[in-house]
Tab-separated table of C-alpha atoms in Angstrom:
chain	number	residue	atom	x	y	z
A	14	UNK	CA	15.991	-39.652	-157.324
A	15	UNK	CA	16.660	-39.319	-160.972
A	16	UNK	CA	12.898	-38.704	-161.739
A	17	UNK	CA	12.672	-36.014	-159.099
A	18	UNK	CA	15.658	-34.138	-160.461
A	19	UNK	CA	14.138	-34.274	-163.939
A	20	UNK	CA	10.722	-33.018	-162.672
A	21	UNK	CA	11.969	-30.042	-160.780
A	22	UNK	CA	13.335	-28.215	-163.793
A	23	UNK	CA	10.235	-29.186	-165.958
A	24	UNK	CA	7.979	-27.654	-163.427
A	25	UNK	CA	10.045	-24.484	-163.288
A	26	UNK	CA	9.792	-24.293	-167.055
A	27	UNK	CA	6.027	-24.736	-167.105
A	28	UNK	CA	5.551	-21.773	-164.604
A	29	UNK	CA	7.912	-19.771	-166.808
A	30	UNK	CA	5.928	-20.644	-170.007
A	31	UNK	CA	2.657	-19.672	-168.229
A	32	UNK	CA	4.118	-16.337	-167.081
A	33	UNK	CA	5.550	-15.766	-170.562
A	34	UNK	CA	2.235	-16.593	-172.248
A	35	UNK	CA	0.560	-13.971	-170.061
A	36	UNK	CA	2.893	-11.172	-170.737
A	37	UNK	CA	3.758	-11.720	-174.307
A	38	UNK	CA	1.225	-10.442	-176.787
A	39	UNK	CA	-0.404	-12.959	-178.984
A	40	UNK	CA	0.101	-12.314	-182.907
A	41	UNK	CA	1.086	-8.683	-181.860
A	42	UNK	CA	-2.191	-8.120	-179.858
A	43	UNK	CA	-1.642	-5.687	-176.956
A	44	UNK	CA	-4.029	-4.901	-174.061
A	45	UNK	CA	-4.256	-1.425	-172.620
A	46	UNK	CA	-4.485	-0.855	-168.833
A	47	UNK	CA	-7.531	0.311	-167.191
A	48	UNK	CA	-8.386	4.035	-166.857
A	49	UNK	CA	-10.051	6.467	-164.427
A	50	UNK	CA	-8.590	4.869	-161.379
A	51	UNK	CA	-10.028	6.516	-158.245
A	52	UNK	CA	-9.626	5.998	-154.610
A	53	UNK	CA	-12.556	7.141	-152.341
A	54	UNK	CA	-12.946	7.249	-148.728
A	55	UNK	CA	-16.335	6.500	-147.566
A	56	UNK	CA	-15.555	7.354	-143.874
A	57	UNK	CA	-14.681	3.841	-142.661
A	58	UNK	CA	-11.499	4.899	-140.990
A	59	UNK	CA	-9.055	3.110	-143.290
A	60	UNK	CA	-11.263	0.812	-145.509
A	61	UNK	CA	-11.113	2.626	-149.003
A	62	UNK	CA	-13.033	1.886	-152.244
A	63	UNK	CA	-10.929	1.493	-155.360
A	64	UNK	CA	-12.767	1.936	-158.815
A	65	UNK	CA	-11.541	1.832	-162.338
A	66	UNK	CA	-12.835	1.865	-165.805
A	67	UNK	CA	-11.914	-0.791	-168.648
A	68	UNK	CA	-9.682	0.747	-171.419
A	69	UNK	CA	-11.496	2.456	-174.073
A	70	UNK	CA	-9.941	0.096	-176.636
A	71	UNK	CA	-11.767	-2.923	-175.144
A	72	UNK	CA	-15.265	-1.451	-174.647
A	73	UNK	CA	-16.603	-2.896	-177.622
A	74	UNK	CA	-15.041	-6.405	-177.228
A	75	UNK	CA	-17.917	-7.902	-175.535
A	76	UNK	CA	-17.126	-11.541	-176.636
A	77	UNK	CA	-13.849	-11.687	-174.773
A	78	UNK	CA	-13.819	-11.835	-171.083
A	79	UNK	CA	-11.973	-9.171	-169.139
A	80	UNK	CA	-10.160	-9.663	-165.938
A	81	UNK	CA	-8.207	-7.072	-163.744
A	82	UNK	CA	-5.300	-7.482	-161.497
A	83	UNK	CA	-5.309	-5.095	-158.706
A	84	UNK	CA	-2.106	-4.695	-156.575
A	85	UNK	CA	-1.796	-2.512	-153.471
A	86	UNK	CA	0.788	-1.894	-150.860
A	87	UNK	CA	-0.295	-3.412	-147.678
A	88	UNK	CA	1.238	-1.095	-145.042
A	89	UNK	CA	0.388	-3.452	-142.242
A	90	UNK	CA	2.447	-6.420	-143.777
A	91	UNK	CA	4.982	-4.335	-145.445
A	92	UNK	CA	4.351	-5.960	-148.883
A	93	UNK	CA	2.335	-5.884	-151.975
A	94	UNK	CA	-0.876	-7.816	-152.083
A	95	UNK	CA	-2.412	-8.897	-155.573
A	96	UNK	CA	-6.024	-9.764	-156.352
A	97	UNK	CA	-7.639	-10.673	-159.600
A	98	UNK	CA	-11.161	-9.807	-160.255
A	99	UNK	CA	-13.748	-9.495	-162.883
A	100	UNK	CA	-15.328	-6.632	-161.078
A	101	UNK	CA	-14.330	-2.860	-161.457
A	102	UNK	CA	-14.286	-2.077	-157.904
A	103	UNK	CA	-12.694	-3.303	-154.843
A	104	UNK	CA	-12.309	-2.436	-151.113
A	105	UNK	CA	-9.100	-2.899	-149.223
A	106	UNK	CA	-7.735	-1.864	-145.806
A	107	UNK	CA	-5.139	0.764	-145.587
A	108	UNK	CA	-3.281	2.817	-142.947
A	109	UNK	CA	-4.296	6.332	-143.429
A	110	UNK	CA	-1.088	7.577	-141.789
A	111	UNK	CA	0.994	6.199	-144.618
A	112	UNK	CA	0.900	6.576	-148.436
A	113	UNK	CA	-1.724	4.684	-150.257
A	114	UNK	CA	-0.312	2.978	-153.338
A	115	UNK	CA	-2.531	1.131	-156.000
A	116	UNK	CA	-1.959	-0.180	-159.499
A	117	UNK	CA	-4.268	-2.128	-161.835
A	118	UNK	CA	-3.589	-4.350	-164.803
A	119	UNK	CA	-5.853	-5.539	-167.595
A	120	UNK	CA	-6.121	-9.279	-168.578
A	121	UNK	CA	-7.821	-10.385	-171.692
A	122	UNK	CA	-8.567	-13.851	-172.899
A	123	UNK	CA	-11.134	-15.752	-175.211
A	124	UNK	CA	-11.273	-15.618	-179.099
A	125	UNK	CA	-9.585	-12.236	-179.256
A	126	UNK	CA	-6.469	-13.691	-178.042
A	127	UNK	CA	-6.820	-17.279	-179.553
A	128	UNK	CA	-7.512	-18.431	-175.918
A	129	UNK	CA	-4.389	-16.988	-174.421
A	130	UNK	CA	-4.371	-14.780	-171.327
A	131	UNK	CA	-2.806	-11.622	-172.280
A	132	UNK	CA	-1.849	-9.049	-169.525
A	133	UNK	CA	-1.267	-5.328	-170.146
A	134	UNK	CA	2.373	-4.327	-170.159
A	135	UNK	CA	1.643	-1.159	-168.311
A	136	UNK	CA	-0.656	-0.459	-165.548
A	137	UNK	CA	-2.703	2.322	-164.004
A	138	UNK	CA	-1.380	3.600	-160.782
A	139	UNK	CA	-2.380	6.009	-158.141
A	140	UNK	CA	-0.487	7.152	-155.033
A	141	UNK	CA	-2.444	8.998	-152.286
A	142	UNK	CA	-0.437	10.730	-149.505
A	143	UNK	CA	-1.765	11.227	-146.053
A	144	UNK	CA	-3.009	14.744	-145.207
A	145	UNK	CA	-0.463	16.644	-143.229
A	146	UNK	CA	-2.962	18.360	-140.838
A	147	UNK	CA	-2.726	18.780	-137.122
A	148	UNK	CA	-0.391	20.005	-134.523
A	149	UNK	CA	2.966	18.164	-135.028
A	150	UNK	CA	3.669	15.314	-132.581
A	151	UNK	CA	0.336	15.224	-131.000
A	152	UNK	CA	-0.837	11.769	-132.111
A	153	UNK	CA	-1.787	9.355	-129.147
A	154	UNK	CA	0.763	6.997	-127.792
A	155	UNK	CA	0.741	3.264	-127.127
A	156	UNK	CA	-2.665	2.692	-128.326
A	157	UNK	CA	-3.723	-0.851	-127.102
A	158	UNK	CA	-6.929	-2.876	-126.861
A	159	UNK	CA	-7.425	-5.979	-124.597
A	160	UNK	CA	-10.531	-8.181	-124.900
A	161	UNK	CA	-10.875	-9.445	-121.312
A	162	UNK	CA	-11.746	-13.178	-121.409
A	163	UNK	CA	-13.817	-12.609	-124.457
A	164	UNK	CA	-16.309	-10.610	-122.314
A	165	UNK	CA	-15.740	-7.030	-123.059
A	166	UNK	CA	-12.831	-5.101	-124.634
A	167	UNK	CA	-11.095	-2.004	-123.455
A	168	UNK	CA	-8.726	0.299	-125.497
A	169	UNK	CA	-6.137	2.547	-123.779
A	170	UNK	CA	-3.956	5.245	-125.018
A	171	UNK	CA	-1.461	7.921	-123.773
A	172	UNK	CA	-1.197	11.531	-124.578
A	173	UNK	CA	1.851	12.911	-126.209
A	174	UNK	CA	3.757	15.544	-124.234
A	175	UNK	CA	3.185	17.991	-127.111
A	176	UNK	CA	-0.516	17.601	-126.626
A	177	UNK	CA	-2.074	20.928	-125.498
A	178	UNK	CA	-3.687	20.699	-122.005
A	179	UNK	CA	-6.982	22.418	-123.260
A	180	UNK	CA	-7.408	19.528	-125.960
A	181	UNK	CA	-9.994	16.712	-126.046
A	182	UNK	CA	-9.386	13.389	-127.876
A	183	UNK	CA	-12.239	11.418	-129.381
A	184	UNK	CA	-12.276	7.788	-130.425
A	185	UNK	CA	-14.290	6.494	-133.321
A	186	UNK	CA	-14.647	2.915	-134.718
A	187	UNK	CA	-16.012	1.044	-137.676
A	188	UNK	CA	-16.560	-2.589	-138.908
A	189	UNK	CA	-18.509	-4.216	-141.664
A	190	UNK	CA	-21.679	-4.394	-139.589
A	191	UNK	CA	-21.871	-0.647	-139.118
A	192	UNK	CA	-23.162	1.721	-141.879
A	193	UNK	CA	-20.892	4.641	-140.544
A	194	UNK	CA	-18.226	5.062	-137.920
A	195	UNK	CA	-19.543	5.514	-134.373
A	196	UNK	CA	-18.054	7.087	-131.201
A	197	UNK	CA	-16.820	5.453	-128.233
A	198	UNK	CA	-19.798	4.444	-125.999
A	199	UNK	CA	-17.956	4.983	-122.714
A	200	UNK	CA	-14.777	6.892	-122.116
A	201	UNK	CA	-12.254	5.977	-119.477
A	202	UNK	CA	-11.002	9.057	-117.646
A	203	UNK	CA	-7.574	9.533	-116.096
A	204	UNK	CA	-6.525	12.740	-114.306
A	205	UNK	CA	-9.539	14.536	-115.785
A	206	UNK	CA	-8.695	13.531	-119.510
A	207	UNK	CA	-9.785	10.702	-121.902
A	208	UNK	CA	-7.453	7.838	-121.808
A	209	UNK	CA	-9.403	4.999	-123.239
A	210	UNK	CA	-12.654	3.384	-124.146
A	211	UNK	CA	-14.842	0.705	-122.639
A	212	UNK	CA	-16.838	-1.304	-125.062
A	213	UNK	CA	-18.930	-3.335	-122.508
A	214	UNK	CA	-22.404	-4.335	-123.925
A	215	UNK	CA	-21.140	-3.486	-127.508
A	216	UNK	CA	-20.975	-6.646	-129.579
A	217	UNK	CA	-17.861	-6.632	-131.820
A	218	UNK	CA	-17.366	-9.296	-134.642
A	219	UNK	CA	-14.316	-11.622	-134.427
A	220	UNK	CA	-12.119	-12.463	-137.551
A	221	UNK	CA	-13.155	-8.984	-138.935
A	222	UNK	CA	-11.146	-5.910	-139.266
A	223	UNK	CA	-12.234	-3.415	-136.720
A	224	UNK	CA	-11.012	0.206	-137.459
A	225	UNK	CA	-10.268	2.922	-134.917
A	226	UNK	CA	-9.328	6.512	-135.276
A	227	UNK	CA	-8.374	8.756	-132.241
A	228	UNK	CA	-8.329	12.361	-133.082
A	229	UNK	CA	-8.674	15.594	-131.264
A	230	UNK	CA	-8.817	19.323	-131.202
A	231	UNK	CA	-7.761	22.261	-129.241
A	232	UNK	CA	-8.423	26.043	-129.628
A	233	UNK	CA	-5.761	26.337	-132.252
A	234	UNK	CA	-6.197	23.482	-134.815
A	235	UNK	CA	-6.936	19.749	-134.958
A	236	UNK	CA	-4.422	17.215	-133.423
A	237	UNK	CA	-2.840	14.585	-135.512
A	238	UNK	CA	-5.075	11.569	-135.956
A	239	UNK	CA	-3.981	7.991	-135.100
A	240	UNK	CA	-5.516	5.043	-137.240
A	241	UNK	CA	-5.474	1.345	-136.047
A	242	UNK	CA	-6.943	-1.674	-137.419
A	243	UNK	CA	-7.361	-5.052	-135.343
A	244	UNK	CA	-9.187	-8.203	-135.017
A	245	UNK	CA	-10.645	-9.031	-131.502
A	246	UNK	CA	-9.704	-12.707	-131.469
A	247	UNK	CA	-6.003	-11.386	-131.504
A	248	UNK	CA	-6.523	-9.299	-128.404
A	249	UNK	CA	-7.764	-11.826	-125.998
A	250	UNK	CA	-6.532	-11.963	-122.191
A	251	UNK	CA	-7.931	-15.007	-120.352
A	252	UNK	CA	-9.222	-14.781	-116.889
A	253	UNK	CA	-7.016	-15.626	-113.890
A	254	UNK	CA	-7.015	-19.399	-112.823
A	255	UNK	CA	-8.709	-19.718	-109.662
A	256	UNK	CA	-8.345	-23.263	-108.617
A	257	UNK	CA	-4.795	-24.813	-108.493
A	258	UNK	CA	-4.105	-27.974	-106.669
A	259	UNK	CA	-0.841	-29.703	-105.686
A	260	UNK	CA	-0.477	-33.100	-104.289
A	261	UNK	CA	2.140	-35.926	-103.812
A	262	UNK	CA	1.694	-38.983	-106.213
A	263	UNK	CA	3.413	-42.297	-106.455
A	264	UNK	CA	7.196	-42.168	-105.490
A	265	UNK	CA	6.685	-38.745	-103.816
A	266	UNK	CA	6.187	-37.058	-107.410
A	267	UNK	CA	4.512	-33.604	-107.224
A	268	UNK	CA	1.355	-33.540	-109.225
A	269	UNK	CA	-0.040	-29.973	-110.109
A	270	UNK	CA	-3.332	-29.713	-111.815
A	271	UNK	CA	-5.846	-26.719	-112.268
A	272	UNK	CA	-9.268	-25.876	-113.648
A	273	UNK	CA	-9.715	-23.754	-116.698
A	274	UNK	CA	-11.047	-20.253	-115.870
A	275	UNK	CA	-14.855	-19.720	-116.420
A	276	UNK	CA	-15.679	-17.659	-119.569
A	277	UNK	CA	-16.034	-17.881	-123.350
A	278	UNK	CA	-12.384	-18.685	-124.152
A	279	UNK	CA	-12.253	-22.138	-125.576
A	280	UNK	CA	-10.181	-24.553	-123.338
A	281	UNK	CA	-8.415	-26.119	-126.519
A	282	UNK	CA	-7.068	-22.714	-127.501
A	283	UNK	CA	-5.240	-22.064	-124.201
A	284	UNK	CA	-1.618	-22.729	-123.503
A	285	UNK	CA	-0.180	-22.507	-119.964
A	286	UNK	CA	2.887	-21.460	-118.188
A	287	UNK	CA	3.556	-22.942	-114.727
A	288	UNK	CA	6.111	-21.216	-112.407
A	289	UNK	CA	7.860	-23.331	-109.800
A	290	UNK	CA	9.500	-21.765	-106.657
A	291	UNK	CA	11.367	-23.588	-103.890
A	292	UNK	CA	11.608	-21.911	-100.430
A	293	UNK	CA	10.780	-18.566	-101.968
A	294	UNK	CA	13.208	-18.841	-104.761
A	295	UNK	CA	12.483	-19.614	-108.476
A	296	UNK	CA	13.452	-23.249	-109.002
A	297	UNK	CA	13.766	-23.344	-112.950
A	298	UNK	CA	12.481	-21.776	-116.127
A	299	UNK	CA	8.485	-21.593	-116.437
A	300	UNK	CA	7.029	-24.952	-117.723
A	301	UNK	CA	4.963	-24.536	-120.980
A	302	UNK	CA	2.321	-26.917	-121.601
A	303	UNK	CA	-1.122	-27.312	-123.416
A	304	UNK	CA	-2.562	-29.638	-120.633
A	305	UNK	CA	-4.130	-28.600	-117.349
A	306	UNK	CA	-1.589	-30.705	-115.332
A	307	UNK	CA	2.037	-31.212	-114.725
A	308	UNK	CA	3.939	-33.864	-112.913
A	309	UNK	CA	7.364	-33.133	-111.715
A	310	UNK	CA	10.036	-35.775	-110.588
A	311	UNK	CA	10.031	-37.104	-107.103
A	312	UNK	CA	11.377	-34.817	-104.367
A	313	UNK	CA	12.706	-36.196	-101.200
A	314	UNK	CA	13.814	-32.783	-99.659
A	315	UNK	CA	11.737	-31.177	-96.874
A	316	UNK	CA	11.823	-27.808	-98.640
A	317	UNK	CA	8.482	-26.120	-99.479
A	318	UNK	CA	7.564	-26.185	-103.155
A	319	UNK	CA	5.050	-23.430	-104.404
A	320	UNK	CA	3.410	-23.067	-107.866
A	321	UNK	CA	1.255	-20.786	-109.862
A	322	UNK	CA	0.006	-20.724	-113.415
A	323	UNK	CA	-1.217	-18.218	-116.117
A	324	UNK	CA	-2.537	-18.773	-119.677
A	325	UNK	CA	-2.852	-17.185	-123.014
A	326	UNK	CA	-4.254	-18.222	-126.495
A	327	UNK	CA	-1.961	-20.265	-128.642
A	328	UNK	CA	-0.988	-19.461	-132.179
A	329	UNK	CA	-3.520	-22.087	-133.757
A	330	UNK	CA	-6.411	-19.883	-132.444
A	331	UNK	CA	-5.096	-16.204	-132.773
A	332	UNK	CA	-2.038	-14.535	-134.347
A	333	UNK	CA	-1.127	-13.039	-130.839
A	334	UNK	CA	-2.672	-12.983	-127.367
A	335	UNK	CA	-2.031	-11.564	-123.784
A	336	UNK	CA	-0.995	-13.519	-120.811
A	337	UNK	CA	-3.595	-13.854	-118.087
A	338	UNK	CA	-2.652	-12.719	-114.406
A	339	UNK	CA	-0.821	-15.165	-112.281
A	340	UNK	CA	-2.863	-17.351	-110.209
A	341	UNK	CA	-2.388	-17.278	-106.401
A	342	UNK	CA	0.364	-19.549	-105.345
A	343	UNK	CA	-0.347	-23.082	-104.049
A	344	UNK	CA	2.328	-24.703	-102.007
A	345	UNK	CA	3.238	-28.301	-100.780
A	346	UNK	CA	3.439	-28.990	-98.051
A	347	UNK	CA	0.789	-26.623	-96.987
A	348	UNK	CA	1.570	-24.004	-94.221
A	349	UNK	CA	0.493	-25.422	-90.982
A	350	UNK	CA	-2.389	-23.427	-89.420
A	351	UNK	CA	-2.054	-22.607	-85.901
A	352	UNK	CA	-5.312	-23.303	-84.106
A	353	UNK	CA	-6.292	-20.663	-81.613
A	354	UNK	CA	-6.254	-21.529	-77.973
A	355	UNK	CA	-9.650	-21.760	-76.211
A	356	UNK	CA	-8.530	-19.241	-73.491
A	357	UNK	CA	-7.862	-16.421	-75.822
A	358	UNK	CA	-10.031	-16.787	-79.022
A	359	UNK	CA	-13.741	-17.629	-78.887
A	360	UNK	CA	-14.050	-18.254	-75.109
A	361	UNK	CA	-12.832	-14.790	-73.950
A	362	UNK	CA	-15.779	-13.214	-75.893
A	363	UNK	CA	-18.424	-15.093	-73.584
A	364	UNK	CA	-16.164	-14.574	-70.504
A	365	UNK	CA	-15.734	-10.899	-70.992
A	366	UNK	CA	-19.643	-10.520	-71.644
A	367	UNK	CA	-20.333	-12.467	-68.371
A	368	UNK	CA	-17.759	-10.577	-66.317
A	369	UNK	CA	-18.968	-7.137	-67.724
A	370	UNK	CA	-22.619	-8.224	-66.709
A	371	UNK	CA	-21.549	-9.284	-63.186
A	372	UNK	CA	-19.557	-6.104	-62.803
A	373	UNK	CA	-22.594	-3.954	-63.827
A	374	UNK	CA	-24.651	-5.892	-61.483
A	375	UNK	CA	-22.317	-5.367	-58.608
A	376	UNK	CA	-21.907	-1.850	-59.323
A	377	UNK	CA	-25.715	-1.330	-59.393
A	378	UNK	CA	-25.949	-3.141	-56.130
A	379	UNK	CA	-23.274	-0.836	-54.447
A	380	UNK	CA	-24.802	2.193	-55.765
A	381	UNK	CA	-28.263	1.146	-54.433
A	382	UNK	CA	-26.837	0.396	-51.182
A	383	UNK	CA	-25.156	3.670	-50.729
A	384	UNK	CA	-28.332	5.581	-51.847
A	385	UNK	CA	-30.329	3.518	-49.234
A	386	UNK	CA	-27.864	4.427	-46.446
A	387	UNK	CA	-27.890	7.941	-47.281
A	388	UNK	CA	-31.646	7.985	-47.641
A	389	UNK	CA	-32.144	6.436	-44.168
A	390	UNK	CA	-29.521	8.941	-42.576
A	391	UNK	CA	-31.451	11.898	-44.013
A	392	UNK	CA	-34.708	10.652	-42.535
A	393	UNK	CA	-33.378	10.272	-38.989
A	394	UNK	CA	-31.767	13.776	-38.839
A	395	UNK	CA	-34.799	15.694	-39.226
A	396	UNK	CA	-36.602	13.690	-36.446
A	397	UNK	CA	-33.740	14.279	-33.924
A	398	UNK	CA	-33.656	18.017	-34.763
A	399	UNK	CA	-37.396	18.330	-34.286
A	400	UNK	CA	-37.286	16.509	-30.885
A	401	UNK	CA	-34.466	18.938	-29.729
A	402	UNK	CA	-36.364	22.045	-30.895
A	403	UNK	CA	-39.470	20.653	-29.290
A	404	UNK	CA	-37.584	20.178	-25.991
A	405	UNK	CA	-36.076	23.616	-26.028
A	406	UNK	CA	-39.475	25.116	-26.722
A	407	UNK	CA	-40.989	23.241	-23.724
A	408	UNK	CA	-38.179	24.534	-21.462
A	409	UNK	CA	-38.833	28.109	-22.633
A	410	UNK	CA	-42.563	27.825	-21.937
A	411	UNK	CA	-41.842	26.539	-18.426
A	412	UNK	CA	-39.599	29.334	-17.620
A	413	UNK	CA	-41.966	31.995	-18.676
A	414	UNK	CA	-44.554	30.597	-16.620
């Protein structure tokens, strides 16, 4: 314990000494900050290039290695990020809807400073403010992207109430694999206007910043743009679990197990949530697990237990994720299926067909008989009529004679 309490202040003292040696000039030697600090936008929707030149006082000091410390305000994290580099250029990601703040120091070492690292007391600084163009309050709302089961990604957004009805919005995206920003390959249309973008068939890299910009225009002037940067492994929504099984184990324990959804999402990256309901009422808080099975204590009641599961990427594989849809409920005991009676299910089909055929045959026979009777009556009537006429004709002939 004594040695630990002695080492802690010693380590602190060493860190303070290193910082002091970097900041205090050696033998009165001072270092000037860089100059000609410039920020340029190559059209990568937030990925900006920062360049600078060494101080004029150090241009001829070729025997002393020069190092630069770049500091920029990371608007996505809300803090300053520091980078040391021997190069005079650096690319960093910024939110173009906020101020871009950059400052650069010079560090010098070698024989010029007797082997001591000397840091310039001042720095070159540049603040670049976002352009205030576009109709006020017309930026898109609730921009969100979902990487469905690592198969395809969709991005959606909502229109601001202040957006003119005759305006049209456009999405552009860029990542390091593209030379320049490209437009959405397939827009999603809602109520006649663009409300999202489908990236099916478009390969997007993971663990790489993908920058998006949604802008637009109307007859009057441009709309306010929206800039977003994300990585697709943080946008995954796994597929719904299709197969869930519930059975009774030893001591009437309930054993619930399921199969992982088919797709590219690694099984070891998924965490699960199991919902348990008893006779239609939620029995307890959802159960969290990283396994594909759960065993519940024995249950001696006669109530019906139902379960469903969903999944998402856990924190060891992604910074965030989306829950999948709930699986269909599986219950124990299973709902009894009432088998259909033979008299009113499959049998009536054949019975009805047979009865219909017999009815048609009987009808045809009846019709045929009626036609036959009528036909025979019509034949006899003309014969009797002719006989009567012939008899009358004979009587008239005899009378005339």
